[in-house]
Amino acid sequence: MTGPSHLIIAAGGTGGHMFPAQALAEAMLRRGWRVTLSTDARGARYAGDFPHVVDVRQVASATFARGGLLTKLVTPFRILGGILAATVRMARERPSVVVGFGGYPSIPAMAAAWLTGRPRMLHEQNGVLGRVNQLFARRVDVVACGTWPTELPEGTNAVHSGNPVRASVLDRAGASYIPPGDYPLSIVVIGGSQGARILSDVVPAAIAALPEGVRKTVRIAQQARPEDQARVTGAYAEAGISAEVEPFFRDIPRRFSEAQLIISRSGASSIADISIIGRPSILVPLAAAIRDEQTANARALVEADAAILIPESQFTPDSLSRHIAAILTQPDAALQMANAALGTGVPDATERLAVLVEELAKKDLS
């Protein structure tokens, strides 16, 4: 008798890679599959939330983006060593499917899958392929795209899968939207660890500049880096605005569902959450992103008239204040934005990925 089908998931150490990887792992375990996570030592530290039955396998990998000259000289040998070890093991195990989620720790398993001819797939969260996924895009059976459209190399076989979201987000999917009115209005501001500084600089001043009739109704929940928390809190207090300012909110899905407006960076996970719950948003892509993927991520919401995009070069207190006021003083338009956001969401993204995995496995058996 043969054992259960075996999925190897290859993923890097950032939340953007690991969260959808975890969602797929959980889905395939429910379907009776055996699941292995292939990552490096750094990635393994982010794997604590994976189900305990997932075999976390560390392989040698490295990146040219970090370290000094000596580290960079050693990097190709570490990568080759990881590929060799993964290839030997994969030739012996012959997994049913290998799925890569990006990040340099995914290189050994994806290269081994290509060298051994195993069915393989990529999932790309952003609207522009990451460097590792770009390397393998034409060497896999299919690229599942979390953002649509995604910029892809010519000849790539791609499908729109959407980005998996947390169960707590799905629990709030399509939550009824309360349009702005003459009552307390909630604005949620999130920026991520890399991109919160400019939001801390601009948003409090923009809120303070709102017309009095709007300003007196707003309640702010803003994520700010620890070093900015005191000054942001002080700015709101000085303007007489009710605000919660914290480095991290653990109840973002609830806050999103209760918000009249979200101001956010346009990371892939944030865009997915906004579209699944369905809220008007003002998006500020991270200008430092090497491939400008956050602008690409925002495209679907902006083109659906569900969001307003403000490039960093135009992100000033005056411009932001005008956009906030326009949304909060036009309840019908705000409701249309919320409904339009819902139309871009893919609440069954995890299920779509699971189906793709099973289809690849069937092709290998045919």
PDB file of C-alpha atoms in Angstrom, residues 206-360:
ATOM      1  CA  ALA A 206      -4.046  65.369   8.093  1.00  0.00           C
ATOM      2  CA  ILE A 207      -6.651  64.370  10.672  1.00  0.00           C
ATOM      3  CA  ALA A 208      -6.105  67.615  12.585  1.00  0.00           C
ATOM      4  CA  ALA A 209      -6.701  69.559   9.352  1.00  0.00           C
ATOM      5  CA  LEU A 210     -10.123  67.998   8.683  1.00  0.00           C
ATOM      6  CA  PRO A 211     -13.172  70.280   8.730  1.00  0.00           C
ATOM      7  CA  GLU A 212     -14.435  70.570  12.287  1.00  0.00           C
ATOM      8  CA  GLY A 213     -17.679  68.737  11.539  1.00  0.00           C
ATOM      9  CA  VAL A 214     -15.715  65.690  10.414  1.00  0.00           C
ATOM     10  CA  ARG A 215     -12.809  65.983  12.838  1.00  0.00           C
ATOM     11  CA  LYS A 216     -15.000  65.866  15.938  1.00  0.00           C
ATOM     12  CA  THR A 217     -16.520  62.527  14.878  1.00  0.00           C
ATOM     13  CA  VAL A 218     -13.392  60.530  14.010  1.00  0.00           C
ATOM     14  CA  ARG A 219     -11.768  57.901  16.201  1.00  0.00           C
ATOM     15  CA  ILE A 220      -8.296  56.735  15.169  1.00  0.00           C
ATOM     16  CA  ALA A 221      -6.550  53.387  15.639  1.00  0.00           C
ATOM     17  CA  GLN A 222      -3.005  53.745  14.292  1.00  0.00           C
ATOM     18  CA  GLN A 223      -0.062  51.393  14.263  1.00  0.00           C
ATOM     19  CA  ALA A 224       3.196  53.260  14.834  1.00  0.00           C
ATOM     20  CA  ARG A 225       6.723  52.074  15.433  1.00  0.00           C
ATOM     21  CA  PRO A 226       7.753  52.131  19.122  1.00  0.00           C
ATOM     22  CA  GLU A 227      10.077  55.072  18.558  1.00  0.00           C
ATOM     23  CA  ASP A 228       7.197  57.087  17.024  1.00  0.00           C
ATOM     24  CA  GLN A 229       4.422  56.089  19.419  1.00  0.00           C
ATOM     25  CA  ALA A 230       4.819  58.921  21.924  1.00  0.00           C
ATOM     26  CA  ARG A 231       4.940  61.737  19.368  1.00  0.00           C
ATOM     27  CA  VAL A 232       1.975  60.365  17.401  1.00  0.00           C
ATOM     28  CA  THR A 233      -0.050  59.990  20.588  1.00  0.00           C
ATOM     29  CA  GLY A 234       0.906  63.538  21.557  1.00  0.00           C
ATOM     30  CA  ALA A 235      -0.067  64.957  18.176  1.00  0.00           C
ATOM     31  CA  TYR A 236      -3.558  63.488  18.407  1.00  0.00           C
ATOM     32  CA  ALA A 237      -3.967  64.615  22.022  1.00  0.00           C
ATOM     33  CA  GLU A 238      -2.926  68.155  21.147  1.00  0.00           C
ATOM     34  CA  ALA A 239      -5.549  68.232  18.384  1.00  0.00           C
ATOM     35  CA  GLY A 240      -8.222  66.851  20.734  1.00  0.00           C
ATOM     36  CA  ILE A 241      -8.676  63.689  18.678  1.00  0.00           C
ATOM     37  CA  SER A 242      -9.512  60.322  20.223  1.00  0.00           C
ATOM     38  CA  ALA A 243      -6.779  57.885  19.205  1.00  0.00           C
ATOM     39  CA  GLU A 244      -5.299  54.510  20.085  1.00  0.00           C
ATOM     40  CA  VAL A 245      -1.666  54.346  18.995  1.00  0.00           C
ATOM     41  CA  GLU A 246       0.136  51.026  19.354  1.00  0.00           C
ATOM     42  CA  PRO A 247       3.082  49.277  17.661  1.00  0.00           C
ATOM     43  CA  PHE A 248       0.815  46.337  16.820  1.00  0.00           C
ATOM     44  CA  PHE A 249      -2.892  45.488  16.969  1.00  0.00           C
ATOM     45  CA  ARG A 250      -3.779  41.817  17.344  1.00  0.00           C
ATOM     46  CA  ASP A 251      -7.413  42.405  16.415  1.00  0.00           C
ATOM     47  CA  ILE A 252      -6.998  43.994  12.985  1.00  0.00           C
ATOM     48  CA  PRO A 253      -9.866  41.959  11.420  1.00  0.00           C
ATOM     49  CA  ARG A 254     -12.311  43.301  14.008  1.00  0.00           C
ATOM     50  CA  ARG A 255     -11.031  46.845  13.625  1.00  0.00           C
ATOM     51  CA  PHE A 256     -11.266  46.633   9.827  1.00  0.00           C
ATOM     52  CA  SER A 257     -14.832  45.352  10.021  1.00  0.00           C
ATOM     53  CA  GLU A 258     -15.840  48.265  12.271  1.00  0.00           C
ATOM     54  CA  ALA A 259     -14.012  50.939  10.241  1.00  0.00           C
ATOM     55  CA  GLN A 260     -15.455  53.517   7.887  1.00  0.00           C
ATOM     56  CA  LEU A 261     -12.018  54.031   6.291  1.00  0.00           C
ATOM     57  CA  ILE A 262      -8.629  52.275   6.213  1.00  0.00           C
ATOM     58  CA  ILE A 263      -5.352  54.072   5.504  1.00  0.00           C
ATOM     59  CA  SER A 264      -2.632  51.570   4.693  1.00  0.00           C
ATOM     60  CA  ARG A 265       0.443  50.524   2.833  1.00  0.00           C
ATOM     61  CA  SER A 266      -0.449  48.181  -0.014  1.00  0.00           C
ATOM     62  CA  GLY A 267       1.334  45.011   0.989  1.00  0.00           C
ATOM     63  CA  ALA A 268      -0.262  41.884  -0.458  1.00  0.00           C
ATOM     64  CA  SER A 269      -1.675  40.678   2.865  1.00  0.00           C
ATOM     65  CA  SER A 270      -3.183  44.076   3.716  1.00  0.00           C
ATOM     66  CA  ILE A 271      -4.816  44.310   0.289  1.00  0.00           C
ATOM     67  CA  ALA A 272      -6.263  40.814   0.709  1.00  0.00           C
ATOM     68  CA  ASP A 273      -7.690  41.661   4.147  1.00  0.00           C
ATOM     69  CA  ILE A 274      -9.236  44.928   2.900  1.00  0.00           C
ATOM     70  CA  SER A 275     -10.852  43.231  -0.089  1.00  0.00           C
ATOM     71  CA  ILE A 276     -12.202  40.243   1.851  1.00  0.00           C
ATOM     72  CA  ILE A 277     -13.819  42.416   4.545  1.00  0.00           C
ATOM     73  CA  GLY A 278     -14.739  45.130   2.044  1.00  0.00           C
ATOM     74  CA  ARG A 279     -13.806  48.652   3.154  1.00  0.00           C
ATOM     75  CA  PRO A 280     -12.924  51.973   1.478  1.00  0.00           C
ATOM     76  CA  SER A 281      -9.195  52.590   1.661  1.00  0.00           C
ATOM     77  CA  ILE A 282      -6.483  55.114   0.981  1.00  0.00           C
ATOM     78  CA  LEU A 283      -3.334  53.293  -0.088  1.00  0.00           C
ATOM     79  CA  VAL A 284       0.232  54.570   0.086  1.00  0.00           C
ATOM     80  CA  PRO A 285       2.634  52.195  -1.724  1.00  0.00           C
ATOM     81  CA  LEU A 286       6.083  51.802  -0.201  1.00  0.00           C
ATOM     82  CA  ALA A 287       8.373  53.858  -2.437  1.00  0.00           C
ATOM     83  CA  ALA A 288      11.446  51.913  -1.293  1.00  0.00           C
ATOM     84  CA  ALA A 289      10.079  48.630  -2.666  1.00  0.00           C
ATOM     85  CA  ILE A 290      12.647  47.540  -5.236  1.00  0.00           C
ATOM     86  CA  ARG A 291      10.167  46.348  -7.855  1.00  0.00           C
ATOM     87  CA  ASP A 292       7.371  48.801  -6.897  1.00  0.00           C
ATOM     88  CA  GLU A 293       5.224  45.758  -6.176  1.00  0.00           C
ATOM     89  CA  GLN A 294       2.997  47.662  -3.757  1.00  0.00           C
ATOM     90  CA  THR A 295       1.724  49.892  -6.560  1.00  0.00           C
ATOM     91  CA  ALA A 296       0.933  46.752  -8.551  1.00  0.00           C
ATOM     92  CA  ASN A 297      -0.791  45.227  -5.513  1.00  0.00           C
ATOM     93  CA  ALA A 298      -3.107  48.241  -5.239  1.00  0.00           C
ATOM     94  CA  ARG A 299      -4.123  48.198  -8.899  1.00  0.00           C
ATOM     95  CA  ALA A 300      -7.253  46.044  -8.615  1.00  0.00           C
ATOM     96  CA  LEU A 301      -8.749  48.069  -5.750  1.00  0.00           C
ATOM     97  CA  VAL A 302      -7.921  51.386  -7.430  1.00  0.00           C
ATOM     98  CA  GLU A 303      -9.299  50.345 -10.826  1.00  0.00           C
ATOM     99  CA  ALA A 304     -12.493  49.124  -9.124  1.00  0.00           C
ATOM    100  CA  ASP A 305     -12.905  52.610  -7.545  1.00  0.00           C
ATOM    101  CA  ALA A 306     -12.635  50.937  -4.144  1.00  0.00           C
ATOM    102  CA  ALA A 307      -9.453  52.754  -3.098  1.00  0.00           C
ATOM    103  CA  ILE A 308      -7.553  55.988  -3.581  1.00  0.00           C
ATOM    104  CA  LEU A 309      -3.826  55.622  -4.259  1.00  0.00           C
ATOM    105  CA  ILE A 310      -1.462  58.370  -3.085  1.00  0.00           C
ATOM    106  CA  PRO A 311       2.204  57.981  -4.076  1.00  0.00           C
ATOM    107  CA  GLU A 312       4.667  58.894  -1.342  1.00  0.00           C
ATOM    108  CA  SER A 313       5.790  61.931  -3.370  1.00  0.00           C
ATOM    109  CA  GLN A 314       2.242  63.333  -3.083  1.00  0.00           C
ATOM    110  CA  PHE A 315       1.465  62.072   0.412  1.00  0.00           C
ATOM    111  CA  THR A 316       1.121  65.329   2.331  1.00  0.00           C
ATOM    112  CA  PRO A 317      -1.183  66.317   5.206  1.00  0.00           C
ATOM    113  CA  ASP A 318      -3.158  68.577   2.860  1.00  0.00           C
ATOM    114  CA  SER A 319      -3.737  65.979   0.109  1.00  0.00           C
ATOM    115  CA  LEU A 320      -4.555  63.219   2.586  1.00  0.00           C
ATOM    116  CA  SER A 321      -6.938  65.440   4.551  1.00  0.00           C
ATOM    117  CA  ARG A 322      -8.860  66.309   1.393  1.00  0.00           C
ATOM    118  CA  HIS A 323      -9.253  62.648   0.436  1.00  0.00           C
ATOM    119  CA  ILE A 324     -10.349  61.637   3.944  1.00  0.00           C
ATOM    120  CA  ALA A 325     -12.932  64.420   4.031  1.00  0.00           C
ATOM    121  CA  ALA A 326     -14.243  63.473   0.587  1.00  0.00           C
ATOM    122  CA  ILE A 327     -14.877  59.870   1.673  1.00  0.00           C
ATOM    123  CA  LEU A 328     -16.316  60.642   5.102  1.00  0.00           C
ATOM    124  CA  THR A 329     -18.726  63.318   3.814  1.00  0.00           C
ATOM    125  CA  GLN A 330     -20.151  61.197   0.985  1.00  0.00           C
ATOM    126  CA  PRO A 331     -21.792  58.140   2.569  1.00  0.00           C
ATOM    127  CA  ASP A 332     -23.242  56.786  -0.684  1.00  0.00           C
ATOM    128  CA  ALA A 333     -19.852  56.940  -2.404  1.00  0.00           C
ATOM    129  CA  ALA A 334     -18.168  55.350   0.624  1.00  0.00           C
ATOM    130  CA  LEU A 335     -20.673  52.487   0.520  1.00  0.00           C
ATOM    131  CA  GLN A 336     -19.986  52.005  -3.191  1.00  0.00           C
ATOM    132  CA  MET A 337     -16.238  51.834  -2.417  1.00  0.00           C
ATOM    133  CA  ALA A 338     -16.854  49.189   0.241  1.00  0.00           C
ATOM    134  CA  ASN A 339     -18.948  47.083  -2.132  1.00  0.00           C
ATOM    135  CA  ALA A 340     -16.392  47.514  -4.922  1.00  0.00           C
ATOM    136  CA  ALA A 341     -13.621  46.311  -2.614  1.00  0.00           C
ATOM    137  CA  LEU A 342     -15.599  43.156  -1.911  1.00  0.00           C
ATOM    138  CA  GLY A 343     -15.817  42.517  -5.637  1.00  0.00           C
ATOM    139  CA  THR A 344     -12.013  42.221  -5.864  1.00  0.00           C
ATOM    140  CA  GLY A 345     -11.640  39.736  -3.001  1.00  0.00           C
ATOM    141  CA  VAL A 346     -10.941  36.014  -3.300  1.00  0.00           C
ATOM    142  CA  PRO A 347     -12.204  34.464  -0.056  1.00  0.00           C
ATOM    143  CA  ASP A 348     -11.611  30.921  -1.326  1.00  0.00           C
ATOM    144  CA  ALA A 349      -7.940  31.514  -2.204  1.00  0.00           C
ATOM    145  CA  THR A 350      -6.699  28.684   0.028  1.00  0.00           C
ATOM    146  CA  GLU A 351      -9.198  26.280  -1.519  1.00  0.00           C
ATOM    147  CA  ARG A 352      -8.074  27.301  -5.011  1.00  0.00           C
ATOM    148  CA  LEU A 353      -4.451  26.539  -4.119  1.00  0.00           C
ATOM    149  CA  ALA A 354      -5.406  23.171  -2.665  1.00  0.00           C
ATOM    150  CA  VAL A 355      -7.302  22.247  -5.838  1.00  0.00           C
ATOM    151  CA  LEU A 356      -4.296  23.214  -7.982  1.00  0.00           C
ATOM    152  CA  VAL A 357      -2.050  20.981  -5.856  1.00  0.00           C
ATOM    153  CA  GLU A 358      -4.377  18.003  -6.248  1.00  0.00           C
ATOM    154  CA  GLU A 359      -4.693  18.580 -10.006  1.00  0.00           C
ATOM    155  CA  LEU A 360      -0.899  18.534 -10.353  1.00  0.00           C
TER     156      LEU A 360
END
